[in-house]
Short mmCIF file of C-alpha atoms in Angstrom, two decimals:
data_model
loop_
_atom_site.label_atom_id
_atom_site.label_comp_id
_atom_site.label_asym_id
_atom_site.label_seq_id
_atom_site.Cartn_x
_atom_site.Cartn_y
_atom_site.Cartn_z
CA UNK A 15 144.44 -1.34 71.41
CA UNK A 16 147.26 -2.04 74.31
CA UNK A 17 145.77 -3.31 77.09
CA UNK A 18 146.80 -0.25 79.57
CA UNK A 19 146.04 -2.13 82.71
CA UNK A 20 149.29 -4.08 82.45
CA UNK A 21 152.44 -2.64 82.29
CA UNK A 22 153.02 -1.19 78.57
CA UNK A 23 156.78 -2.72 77.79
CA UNK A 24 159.14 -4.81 78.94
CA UNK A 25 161.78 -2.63 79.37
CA UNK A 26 161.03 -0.81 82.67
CA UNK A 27 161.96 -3.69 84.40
CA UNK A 28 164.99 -3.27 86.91
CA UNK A 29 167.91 -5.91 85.96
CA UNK A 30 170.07 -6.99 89.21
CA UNK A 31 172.42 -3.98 89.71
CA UNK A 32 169.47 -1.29 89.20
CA UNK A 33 167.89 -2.98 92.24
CA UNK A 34 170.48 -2.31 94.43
CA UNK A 35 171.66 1.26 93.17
CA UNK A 36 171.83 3.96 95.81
CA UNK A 37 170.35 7.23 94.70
CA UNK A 38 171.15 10.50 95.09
CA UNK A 39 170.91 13.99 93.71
CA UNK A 40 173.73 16.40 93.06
CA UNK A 41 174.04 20.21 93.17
CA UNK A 42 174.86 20.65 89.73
CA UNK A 43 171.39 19.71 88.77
CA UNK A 44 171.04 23.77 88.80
CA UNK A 45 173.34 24.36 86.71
CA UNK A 46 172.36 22.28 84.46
CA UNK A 47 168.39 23.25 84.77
CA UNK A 48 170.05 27.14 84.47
CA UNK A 49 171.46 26.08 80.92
CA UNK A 50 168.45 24.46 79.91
CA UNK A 51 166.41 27.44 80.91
CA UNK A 52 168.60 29.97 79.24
CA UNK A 53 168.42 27.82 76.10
CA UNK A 54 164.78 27.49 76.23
CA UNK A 55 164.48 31.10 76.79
CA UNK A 56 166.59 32.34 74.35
CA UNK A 57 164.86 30.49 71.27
CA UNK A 58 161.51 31.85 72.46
CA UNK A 59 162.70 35.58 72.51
CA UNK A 60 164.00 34.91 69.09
CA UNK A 61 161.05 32.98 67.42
CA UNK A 62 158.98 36.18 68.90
CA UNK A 63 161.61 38.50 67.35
CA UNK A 64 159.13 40.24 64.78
CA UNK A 65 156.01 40.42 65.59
CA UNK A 66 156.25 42.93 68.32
CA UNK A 67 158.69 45.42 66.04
CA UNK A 68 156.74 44.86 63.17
CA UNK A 69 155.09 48.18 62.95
CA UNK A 70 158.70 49.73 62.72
CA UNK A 71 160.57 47.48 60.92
CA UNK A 72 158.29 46.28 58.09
CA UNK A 73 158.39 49.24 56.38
CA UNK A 74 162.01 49.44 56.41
CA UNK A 75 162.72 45.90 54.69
CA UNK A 76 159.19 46.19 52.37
CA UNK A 77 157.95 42.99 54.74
CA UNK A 78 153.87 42.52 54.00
CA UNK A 79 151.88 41.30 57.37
CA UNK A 80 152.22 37.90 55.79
CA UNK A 81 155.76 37.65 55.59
CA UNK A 82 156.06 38.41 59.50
CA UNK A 83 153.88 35.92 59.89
CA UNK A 84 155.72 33.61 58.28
CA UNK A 85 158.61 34.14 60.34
CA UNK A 86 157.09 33.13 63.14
CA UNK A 87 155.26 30.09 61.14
CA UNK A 88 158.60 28.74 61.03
CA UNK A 89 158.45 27.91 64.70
CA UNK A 90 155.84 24.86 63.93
CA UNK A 91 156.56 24.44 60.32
CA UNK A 92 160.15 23.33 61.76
CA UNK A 93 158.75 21.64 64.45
CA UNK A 94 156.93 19.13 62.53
CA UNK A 95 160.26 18.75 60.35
CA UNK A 96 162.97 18.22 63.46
CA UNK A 97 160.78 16.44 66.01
CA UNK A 98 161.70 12.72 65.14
CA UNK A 99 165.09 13.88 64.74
CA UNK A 100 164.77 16.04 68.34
CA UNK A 101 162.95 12.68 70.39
CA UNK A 102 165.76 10.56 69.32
CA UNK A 103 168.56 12.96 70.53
CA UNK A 104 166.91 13.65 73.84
CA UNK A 105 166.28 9.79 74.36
CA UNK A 106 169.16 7.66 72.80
CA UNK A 107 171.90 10.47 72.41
CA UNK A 108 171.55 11.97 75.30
CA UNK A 109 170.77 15.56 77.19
CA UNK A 110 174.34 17.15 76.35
CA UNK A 111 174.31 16.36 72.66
CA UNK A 112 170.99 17.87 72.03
CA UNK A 113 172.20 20.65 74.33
CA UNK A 114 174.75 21.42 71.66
CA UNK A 115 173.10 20.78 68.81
CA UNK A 116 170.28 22.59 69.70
CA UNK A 117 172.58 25.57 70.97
CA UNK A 118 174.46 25.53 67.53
CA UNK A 119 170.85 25.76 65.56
CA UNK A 120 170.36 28.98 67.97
CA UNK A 121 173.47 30.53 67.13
CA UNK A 122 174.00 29.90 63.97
CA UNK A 123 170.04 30.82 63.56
CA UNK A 124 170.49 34.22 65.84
CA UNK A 125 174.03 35.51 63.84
CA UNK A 126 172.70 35.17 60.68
CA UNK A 127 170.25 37.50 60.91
CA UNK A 128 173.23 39.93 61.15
CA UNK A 129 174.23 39.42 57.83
CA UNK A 130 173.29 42.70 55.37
CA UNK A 131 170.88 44.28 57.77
CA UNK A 132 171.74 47.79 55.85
CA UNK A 133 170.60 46.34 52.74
CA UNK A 134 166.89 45.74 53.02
CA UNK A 135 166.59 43.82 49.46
CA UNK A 136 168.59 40.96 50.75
CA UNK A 137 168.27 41.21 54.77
CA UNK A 138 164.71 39.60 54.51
CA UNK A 139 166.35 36.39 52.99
CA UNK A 140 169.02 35.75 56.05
CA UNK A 141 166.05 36.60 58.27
CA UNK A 142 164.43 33.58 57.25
CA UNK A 143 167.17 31.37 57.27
CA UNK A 144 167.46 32.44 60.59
CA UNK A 145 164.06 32.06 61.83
CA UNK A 146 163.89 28.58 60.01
CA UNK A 147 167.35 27.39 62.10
CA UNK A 148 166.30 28.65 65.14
CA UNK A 149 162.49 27.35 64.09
CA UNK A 150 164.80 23.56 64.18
CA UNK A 151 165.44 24.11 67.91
CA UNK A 152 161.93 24.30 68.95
CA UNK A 153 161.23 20.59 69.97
CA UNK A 154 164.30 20.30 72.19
CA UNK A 155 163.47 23.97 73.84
CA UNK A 156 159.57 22.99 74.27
CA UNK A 157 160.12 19.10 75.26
CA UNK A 158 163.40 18.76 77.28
CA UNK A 159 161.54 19.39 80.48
CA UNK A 160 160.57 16.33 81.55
CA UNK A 161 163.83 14.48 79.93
CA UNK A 162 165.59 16.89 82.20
CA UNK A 163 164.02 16.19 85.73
CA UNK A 164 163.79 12.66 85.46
CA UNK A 165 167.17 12.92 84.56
CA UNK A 166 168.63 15.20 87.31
CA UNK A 167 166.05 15.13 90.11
CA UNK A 168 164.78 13.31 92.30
CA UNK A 169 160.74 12.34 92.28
CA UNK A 170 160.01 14.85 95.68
CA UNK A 171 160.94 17.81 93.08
CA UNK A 172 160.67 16.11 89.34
CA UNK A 173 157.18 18.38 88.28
CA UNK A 174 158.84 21.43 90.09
CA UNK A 175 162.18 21.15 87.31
CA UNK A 176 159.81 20.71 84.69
CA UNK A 177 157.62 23.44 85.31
CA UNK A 178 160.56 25.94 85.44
CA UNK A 179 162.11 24.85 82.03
CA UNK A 180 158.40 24.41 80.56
CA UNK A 181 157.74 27.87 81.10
CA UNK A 182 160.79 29.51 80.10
CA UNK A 183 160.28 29.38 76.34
CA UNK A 184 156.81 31.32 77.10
CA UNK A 185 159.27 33.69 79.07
CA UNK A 186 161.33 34.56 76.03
CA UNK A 187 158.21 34.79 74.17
CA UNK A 188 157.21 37.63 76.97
CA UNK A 189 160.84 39.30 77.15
CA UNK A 190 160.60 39.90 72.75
CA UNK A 191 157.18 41.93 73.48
CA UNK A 192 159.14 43.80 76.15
CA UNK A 193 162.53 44.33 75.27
CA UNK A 194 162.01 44.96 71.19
CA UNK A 195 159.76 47.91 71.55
CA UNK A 196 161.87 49.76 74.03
CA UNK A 197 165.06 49.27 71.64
CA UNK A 198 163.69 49.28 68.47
CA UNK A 199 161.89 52.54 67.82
CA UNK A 200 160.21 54.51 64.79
CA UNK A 201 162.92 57.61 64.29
CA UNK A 202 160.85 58.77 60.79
CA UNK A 203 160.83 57.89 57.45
CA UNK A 204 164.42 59.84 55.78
CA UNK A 205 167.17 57.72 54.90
CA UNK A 206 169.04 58.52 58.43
CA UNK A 207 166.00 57.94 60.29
CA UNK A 208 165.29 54.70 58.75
CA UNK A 209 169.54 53.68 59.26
CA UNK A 210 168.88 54.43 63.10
CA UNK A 211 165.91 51.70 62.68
CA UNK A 212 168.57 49.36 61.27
CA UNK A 213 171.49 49.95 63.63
CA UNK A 214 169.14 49.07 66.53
CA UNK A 215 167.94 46.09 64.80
CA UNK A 216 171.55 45.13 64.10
CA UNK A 217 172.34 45.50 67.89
CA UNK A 218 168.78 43.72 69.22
CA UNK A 219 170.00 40.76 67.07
CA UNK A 220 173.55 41.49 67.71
CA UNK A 221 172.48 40.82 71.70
CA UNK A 222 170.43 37.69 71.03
CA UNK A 223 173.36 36.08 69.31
CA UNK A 224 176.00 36.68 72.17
CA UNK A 225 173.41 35.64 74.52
CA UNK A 226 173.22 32.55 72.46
CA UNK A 227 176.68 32.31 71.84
CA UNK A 228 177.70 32.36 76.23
CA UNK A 229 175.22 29.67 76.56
CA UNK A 230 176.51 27.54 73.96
CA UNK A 231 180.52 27.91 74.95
CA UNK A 232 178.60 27.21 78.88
CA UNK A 233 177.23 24.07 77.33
CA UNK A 234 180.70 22.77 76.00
CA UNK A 235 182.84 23.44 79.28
CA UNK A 236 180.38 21.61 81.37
CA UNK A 237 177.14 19.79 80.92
CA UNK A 238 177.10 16.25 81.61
CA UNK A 239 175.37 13.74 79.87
CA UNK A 240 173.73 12.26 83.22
CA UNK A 241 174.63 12.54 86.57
CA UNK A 242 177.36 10.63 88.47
CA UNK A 243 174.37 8.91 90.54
CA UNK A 244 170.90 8.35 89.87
CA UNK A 245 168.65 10.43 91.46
CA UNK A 246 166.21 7.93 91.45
CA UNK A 247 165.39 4.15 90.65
CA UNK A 248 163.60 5.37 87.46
CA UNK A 249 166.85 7.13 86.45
CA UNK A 250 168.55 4.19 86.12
CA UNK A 251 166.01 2.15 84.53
CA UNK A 252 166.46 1.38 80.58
CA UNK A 253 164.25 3.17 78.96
CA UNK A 254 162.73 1.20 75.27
CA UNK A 255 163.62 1.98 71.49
CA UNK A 256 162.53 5.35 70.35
CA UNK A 257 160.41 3.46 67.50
CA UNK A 258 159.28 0.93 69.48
CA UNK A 259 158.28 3.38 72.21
CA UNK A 260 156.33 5.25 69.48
CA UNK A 261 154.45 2.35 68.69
CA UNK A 262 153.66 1.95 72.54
CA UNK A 263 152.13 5.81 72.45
CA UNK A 264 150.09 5.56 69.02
CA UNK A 265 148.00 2.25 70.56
CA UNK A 266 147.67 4.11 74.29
CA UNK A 267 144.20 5.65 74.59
CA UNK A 268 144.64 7.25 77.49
CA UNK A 269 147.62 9.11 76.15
CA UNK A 270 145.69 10.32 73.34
CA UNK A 271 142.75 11.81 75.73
CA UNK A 272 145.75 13.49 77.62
CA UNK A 273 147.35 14.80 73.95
CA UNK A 274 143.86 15.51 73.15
CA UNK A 275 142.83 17.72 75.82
CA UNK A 276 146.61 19.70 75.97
CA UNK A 277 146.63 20.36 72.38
CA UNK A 278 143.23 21.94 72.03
CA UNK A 279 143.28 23.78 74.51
CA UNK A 280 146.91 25.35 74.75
CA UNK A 281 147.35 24.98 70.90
CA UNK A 282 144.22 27.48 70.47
CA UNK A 283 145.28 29.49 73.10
CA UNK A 284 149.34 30.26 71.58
CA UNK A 285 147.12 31.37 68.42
CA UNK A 286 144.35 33.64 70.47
CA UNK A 287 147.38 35.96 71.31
CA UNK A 288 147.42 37.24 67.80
CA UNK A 289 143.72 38.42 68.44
CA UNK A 290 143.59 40.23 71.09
CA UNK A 291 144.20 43.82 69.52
CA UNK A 292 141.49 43.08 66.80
CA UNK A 293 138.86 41.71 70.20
CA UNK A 294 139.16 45.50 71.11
CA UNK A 295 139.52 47.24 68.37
CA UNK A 296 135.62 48.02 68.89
CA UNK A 297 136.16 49.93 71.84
CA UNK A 298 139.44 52.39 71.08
CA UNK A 299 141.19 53.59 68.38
CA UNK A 300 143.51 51.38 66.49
CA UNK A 301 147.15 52.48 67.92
CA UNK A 302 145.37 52.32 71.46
CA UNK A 303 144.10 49.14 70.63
CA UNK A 304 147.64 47.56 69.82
CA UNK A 305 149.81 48.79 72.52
CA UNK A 306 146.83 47.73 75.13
CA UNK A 307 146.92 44.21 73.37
CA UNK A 308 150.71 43.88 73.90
CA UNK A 309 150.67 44.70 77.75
CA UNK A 310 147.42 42.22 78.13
CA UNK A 311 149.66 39.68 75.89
CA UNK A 312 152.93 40.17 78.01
CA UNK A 313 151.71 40.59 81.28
CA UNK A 314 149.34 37.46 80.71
CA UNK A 315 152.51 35.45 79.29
CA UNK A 316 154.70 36.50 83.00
CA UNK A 317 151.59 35.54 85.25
CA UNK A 318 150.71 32.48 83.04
CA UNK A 319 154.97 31.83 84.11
CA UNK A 320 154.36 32.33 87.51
CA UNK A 321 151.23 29.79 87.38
CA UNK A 322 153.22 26.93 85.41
CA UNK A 323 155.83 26.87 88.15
CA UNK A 324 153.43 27.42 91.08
CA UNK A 325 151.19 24.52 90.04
CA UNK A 326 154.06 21.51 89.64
CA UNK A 327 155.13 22.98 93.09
CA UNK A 328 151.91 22.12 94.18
CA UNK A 329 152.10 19.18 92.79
CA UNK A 330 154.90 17.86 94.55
CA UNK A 331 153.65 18.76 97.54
CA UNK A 332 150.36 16.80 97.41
CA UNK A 333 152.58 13.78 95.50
CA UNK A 334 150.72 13.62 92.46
CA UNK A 335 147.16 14.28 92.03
CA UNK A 336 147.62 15.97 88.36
CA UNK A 337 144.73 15.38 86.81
CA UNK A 338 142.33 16.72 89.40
CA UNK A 339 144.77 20.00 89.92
CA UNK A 340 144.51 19.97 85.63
CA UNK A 341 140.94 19.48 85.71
CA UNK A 342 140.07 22.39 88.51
CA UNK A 343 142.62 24.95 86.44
CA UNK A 344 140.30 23.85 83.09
CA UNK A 345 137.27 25.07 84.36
CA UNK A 346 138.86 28.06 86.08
CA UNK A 347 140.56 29.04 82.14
CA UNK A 348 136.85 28.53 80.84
CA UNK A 349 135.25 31.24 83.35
CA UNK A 350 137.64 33.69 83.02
CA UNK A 351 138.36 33.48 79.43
CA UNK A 352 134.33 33.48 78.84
CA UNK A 353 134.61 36.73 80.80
CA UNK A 354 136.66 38.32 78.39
CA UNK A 355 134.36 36.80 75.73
CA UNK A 356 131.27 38.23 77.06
CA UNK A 357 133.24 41.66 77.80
CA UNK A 358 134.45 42.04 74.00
CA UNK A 359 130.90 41.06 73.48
CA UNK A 360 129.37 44.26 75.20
CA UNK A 361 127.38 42.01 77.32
CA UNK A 362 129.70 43.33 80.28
CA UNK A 363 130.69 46.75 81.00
CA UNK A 364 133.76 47.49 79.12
CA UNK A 365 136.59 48.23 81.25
CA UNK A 366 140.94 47.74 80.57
CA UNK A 367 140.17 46.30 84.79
CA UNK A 368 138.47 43.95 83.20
CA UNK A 369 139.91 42.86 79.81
CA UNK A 370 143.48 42.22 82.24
CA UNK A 371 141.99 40.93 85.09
CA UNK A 372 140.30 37.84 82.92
CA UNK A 373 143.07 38.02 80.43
CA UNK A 374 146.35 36.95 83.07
CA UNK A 375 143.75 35.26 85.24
CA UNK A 376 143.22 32.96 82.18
CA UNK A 377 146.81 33.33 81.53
CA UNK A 378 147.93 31.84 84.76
CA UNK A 379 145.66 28.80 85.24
CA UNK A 380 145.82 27.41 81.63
CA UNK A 381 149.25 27.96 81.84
CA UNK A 382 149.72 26.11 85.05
CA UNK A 383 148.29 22.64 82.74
CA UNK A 384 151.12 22.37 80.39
CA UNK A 385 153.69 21.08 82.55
CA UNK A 386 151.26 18.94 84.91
CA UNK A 387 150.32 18.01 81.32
CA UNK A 388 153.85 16.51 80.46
CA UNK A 389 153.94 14.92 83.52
CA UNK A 390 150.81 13.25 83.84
CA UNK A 391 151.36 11.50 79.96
CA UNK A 392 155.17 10.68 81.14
CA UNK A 393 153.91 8.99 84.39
CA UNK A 394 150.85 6.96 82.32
CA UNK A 395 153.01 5.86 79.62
CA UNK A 396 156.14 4.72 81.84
CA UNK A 397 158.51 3.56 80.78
CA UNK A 398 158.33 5.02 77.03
CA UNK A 399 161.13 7.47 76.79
CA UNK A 400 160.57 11.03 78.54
CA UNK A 401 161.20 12.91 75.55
CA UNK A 402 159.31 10.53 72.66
CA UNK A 403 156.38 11.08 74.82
CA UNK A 404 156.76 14.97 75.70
CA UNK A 405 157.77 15.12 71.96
CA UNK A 406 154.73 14.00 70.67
CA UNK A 407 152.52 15.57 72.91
CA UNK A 408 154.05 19.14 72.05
CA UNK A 409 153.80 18.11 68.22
CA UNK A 410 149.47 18.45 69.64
CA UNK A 411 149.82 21.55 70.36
CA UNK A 412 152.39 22.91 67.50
CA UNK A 413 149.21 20.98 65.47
CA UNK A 414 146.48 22.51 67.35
CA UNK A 415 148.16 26.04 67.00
CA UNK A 416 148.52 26.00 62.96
CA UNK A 417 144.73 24.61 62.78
CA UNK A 418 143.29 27.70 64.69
CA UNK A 419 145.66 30.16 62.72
CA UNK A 420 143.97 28.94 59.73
CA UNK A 421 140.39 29.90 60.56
CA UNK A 422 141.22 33.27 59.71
CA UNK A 423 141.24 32.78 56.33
CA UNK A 424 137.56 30.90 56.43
CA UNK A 425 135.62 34.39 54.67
CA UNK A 426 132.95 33.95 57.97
CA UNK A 427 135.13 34.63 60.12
CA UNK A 428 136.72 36.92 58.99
CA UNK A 429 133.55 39.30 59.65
CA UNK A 430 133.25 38.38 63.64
CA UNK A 431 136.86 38.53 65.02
CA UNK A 432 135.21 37.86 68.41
CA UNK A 433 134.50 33.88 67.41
CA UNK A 434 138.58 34.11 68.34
CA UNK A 435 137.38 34.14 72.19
CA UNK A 436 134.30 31.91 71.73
CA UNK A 437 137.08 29.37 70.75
CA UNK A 438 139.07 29.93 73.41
CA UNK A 439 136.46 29.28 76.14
CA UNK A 440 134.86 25.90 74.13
CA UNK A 441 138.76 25.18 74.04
CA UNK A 442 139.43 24.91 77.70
CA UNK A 443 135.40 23.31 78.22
CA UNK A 444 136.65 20.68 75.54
CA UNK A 445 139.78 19.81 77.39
CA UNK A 446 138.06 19.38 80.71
CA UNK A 447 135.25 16.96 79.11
CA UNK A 448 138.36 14.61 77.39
CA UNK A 449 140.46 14.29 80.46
CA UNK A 450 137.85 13.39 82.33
CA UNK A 451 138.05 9.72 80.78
CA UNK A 452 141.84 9.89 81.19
CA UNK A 453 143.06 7.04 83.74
CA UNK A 454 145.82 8.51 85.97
CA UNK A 455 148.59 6.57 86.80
CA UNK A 456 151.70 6.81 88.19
CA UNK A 457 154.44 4.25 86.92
CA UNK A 458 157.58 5.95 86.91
CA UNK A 459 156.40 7.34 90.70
CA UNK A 460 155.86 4.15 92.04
CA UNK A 461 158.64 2.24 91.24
CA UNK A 462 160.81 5.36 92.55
CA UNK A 463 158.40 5.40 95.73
CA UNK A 464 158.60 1.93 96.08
CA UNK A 465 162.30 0.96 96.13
CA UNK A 466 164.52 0.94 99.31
CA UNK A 467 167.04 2.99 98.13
CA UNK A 468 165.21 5.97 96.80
CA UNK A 469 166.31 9.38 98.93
CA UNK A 470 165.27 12.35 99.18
CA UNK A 471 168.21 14.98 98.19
CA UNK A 472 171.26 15.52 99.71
CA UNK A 473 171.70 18.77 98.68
#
């Protein structure tokens, strides 16, 4: 095991013109951080494209409730298959590159879903092709964040950039639940009916592909590689070999408590979403009982949006501090999602107050860890390359996901759908008890904090 009191590679080291470079940050930074966002945001809304309209387009194209779930299974199947492939263009190729490449998956992933929607015996096929492209995008859209600030801003607003592009593939995720339902709507079950299902599908898809398609042309006029200036010291430091750098992260315990604690506890809770309408099933009727579940799921999703970004803003302000602010927002997810435990339970009066209060509650503090997550691994494991690190930590949680969407199947379970929530809160107690162990540090800050030259921004 790597010593991890001295520094972990050689690399990080500033030669003789790094240690005299004047930084600065530059107002294109937003537009850049825009792009990214839009690119993030779009894959989400399309890797969430049928779940939400599943009640009225699976009877249209003959889809069982296993086949939509395999469309969205192709978000982490693909993940696990592109992720090598994803670190190395967001560490040795560069930011624009995986820009377009990643824009091109998301495209060409979006348009050809568009192919033979009328004809329901082939449509299903180009929907998976498209779900699997788009599925191939996934560990640029859910790891770019921290490649992008440390990139483009300076170390007074790094964990502020990242929290906005962490949480805009959840935000996509949130617009699908929205936005599908209100286009896509059951019409009846006669041929015309059903073609009105179809030409609204067509233009849902239709709208996701231009969408794509702006953002990609954006990408090609202008995204720059890096900036014309450093916006800090770190910026401008060499960063080592993506395999080498691997080799740094597999022997670094205290990375692996960090990976640990992130991927149990947000990997269980990206698979609890699919429970909630079966949690409260007990207490309504059925149709109740699924449009209730996909207000608590998107309203849960915005707040949980609103708490990413809020907590690395908070984080900037105090300087660093992560893992406390992590370790406070832990036990906070553990009350309130117990809460909605012992409420589904019946050992607390039953109320929809309730069920949404402790659902976005939970929502907003467990998501306010993932990007103080990313941050906190890319700080201890400086100067390993941003997006092997983030990379690998997401690949945790893509892991930790598929794991709890296999319980299901266990026959126990299958009896108690409420051992869904009991997961959830042992989820968030277990990542509390293995960061606690985790030894914060903060390379990459001090050498930025450290040199002479660094600046706050200009603009």
């Amino acid at each position: 095991m790597a010593q991890e009191t001295a520094p972990l590679l050689q690399t990080g080291e500033l030669d003789r013109s790094e240690r005299h470079t004047s930084c600065a940050v530059i107002a294109e930074r937003w537009w850049v951080l825009t792009l990214c966002c839009l690119m993030a945001f779009i894959q989400g809304g399309i890797w969430n494209t049928w779940g939400p309209i599943a009640p009225t387009v699976a009877p249209v194209y003959n889809m069982s409730s296993s086949e939509i779930a395999l469309l969205a299974n192709w978000g982490p199947i693909c993940y696990f298959i592109f992720v090598i492939p994803s670190s190395w263009m967001l560490d040795v190729a560069g930011l624009r590159f995986a820009m377009i490449i990643t824009m091109l998956l998301v495209f060409a992933g979006s348009g050809i879903r568009l192919f033979d929607v009328h004809k329901p015996s082939s449509a299903r096929y180009f929907f998976h092709a498209g779900q699997f492209l788009n599925g191939l995008a996934g560990p640029v859209a859910m790891s770019a964040s921290p490649v992008v600030s440390a990139t483009f801003f300076d170390v007074h607003h790094r964990t502020t950039a990242t929290s906005i592009l962490a949480m805009s593939p959840s935000a996509g995720v949130a617009a699908a639940f929205l936005i599908g339902p209100l286009l896509i709507r059951d019409h009846g079950d006669n041929r015309a009916q059903v073609g009105h299902r179809e030409d609204e599908l067509f233009l849902y898809m239709l709208g996701c592909t231009v969408m794509a398609g702006i953002v990609l042309l954006s990408v090609l006029i202008y995204f720059p590689k890096r900036p014309r200036f450093a916006p800090s010291v770190s910026a401008a430091t060499q960063r080592e070999p993506i395999w080498t750098g691997f080799k740094h992260l597999i022997q670094h315990k205290s990375f692996w408590l960090c990976g640990l604690s992130y991927g149990v506890m947000t990997g269980v809770y990206s698979g609890w979403g699919a429970f909630l309408a079966p949690n409260i099933e007990g207490f309504m009727d059925n149709k109740r009982a699924q449009n209730l579940a996909s207000w608590l799921g998107f309203w849960a999703t915005i707040a949980g949006c609103l708490g990413g970004i809020a907590s690395g803003f908070v984080s900037d302000m105090l300087g660093g501090r992560m893992k406390v602010i992590i370790l406070i927002l832990c036990i906070f997810s553990a009350g309130f999602f117990l809460s909605f435990a012992l409420t589904c339970a019946g050992l607390i009066p039953f109320s929809d107050y309730v069920l949404f209060a402790t659902c976005i509650a939970g929502g907003v503090v467990l998501n306010g860890t993932k990007p103080l997550f990313y941050e906190v691994a890319v700080e201890a494991t400086y100067p390993v390359a941003e997006g092997s690190t983030t990379c690998l930590l997401t690949t945790m949680n893509n892991l930790g996901c598929l794991i709890f969407l296999f319980l299901p199947n266990v026959q126990l379970l299958k009896k108690y759908p409420s051992w869904a929530n009991w997961s959830l809160t042992a989820a968030c107690v277990f990542g509390f008890l293995s960061l606690i162990p985790f030894k914060e540090r903060y390379k990459r800050q001090s050498v930025d904090l450290g040199h002479p030259n660094n600046q706050k921004p200009l603009n």
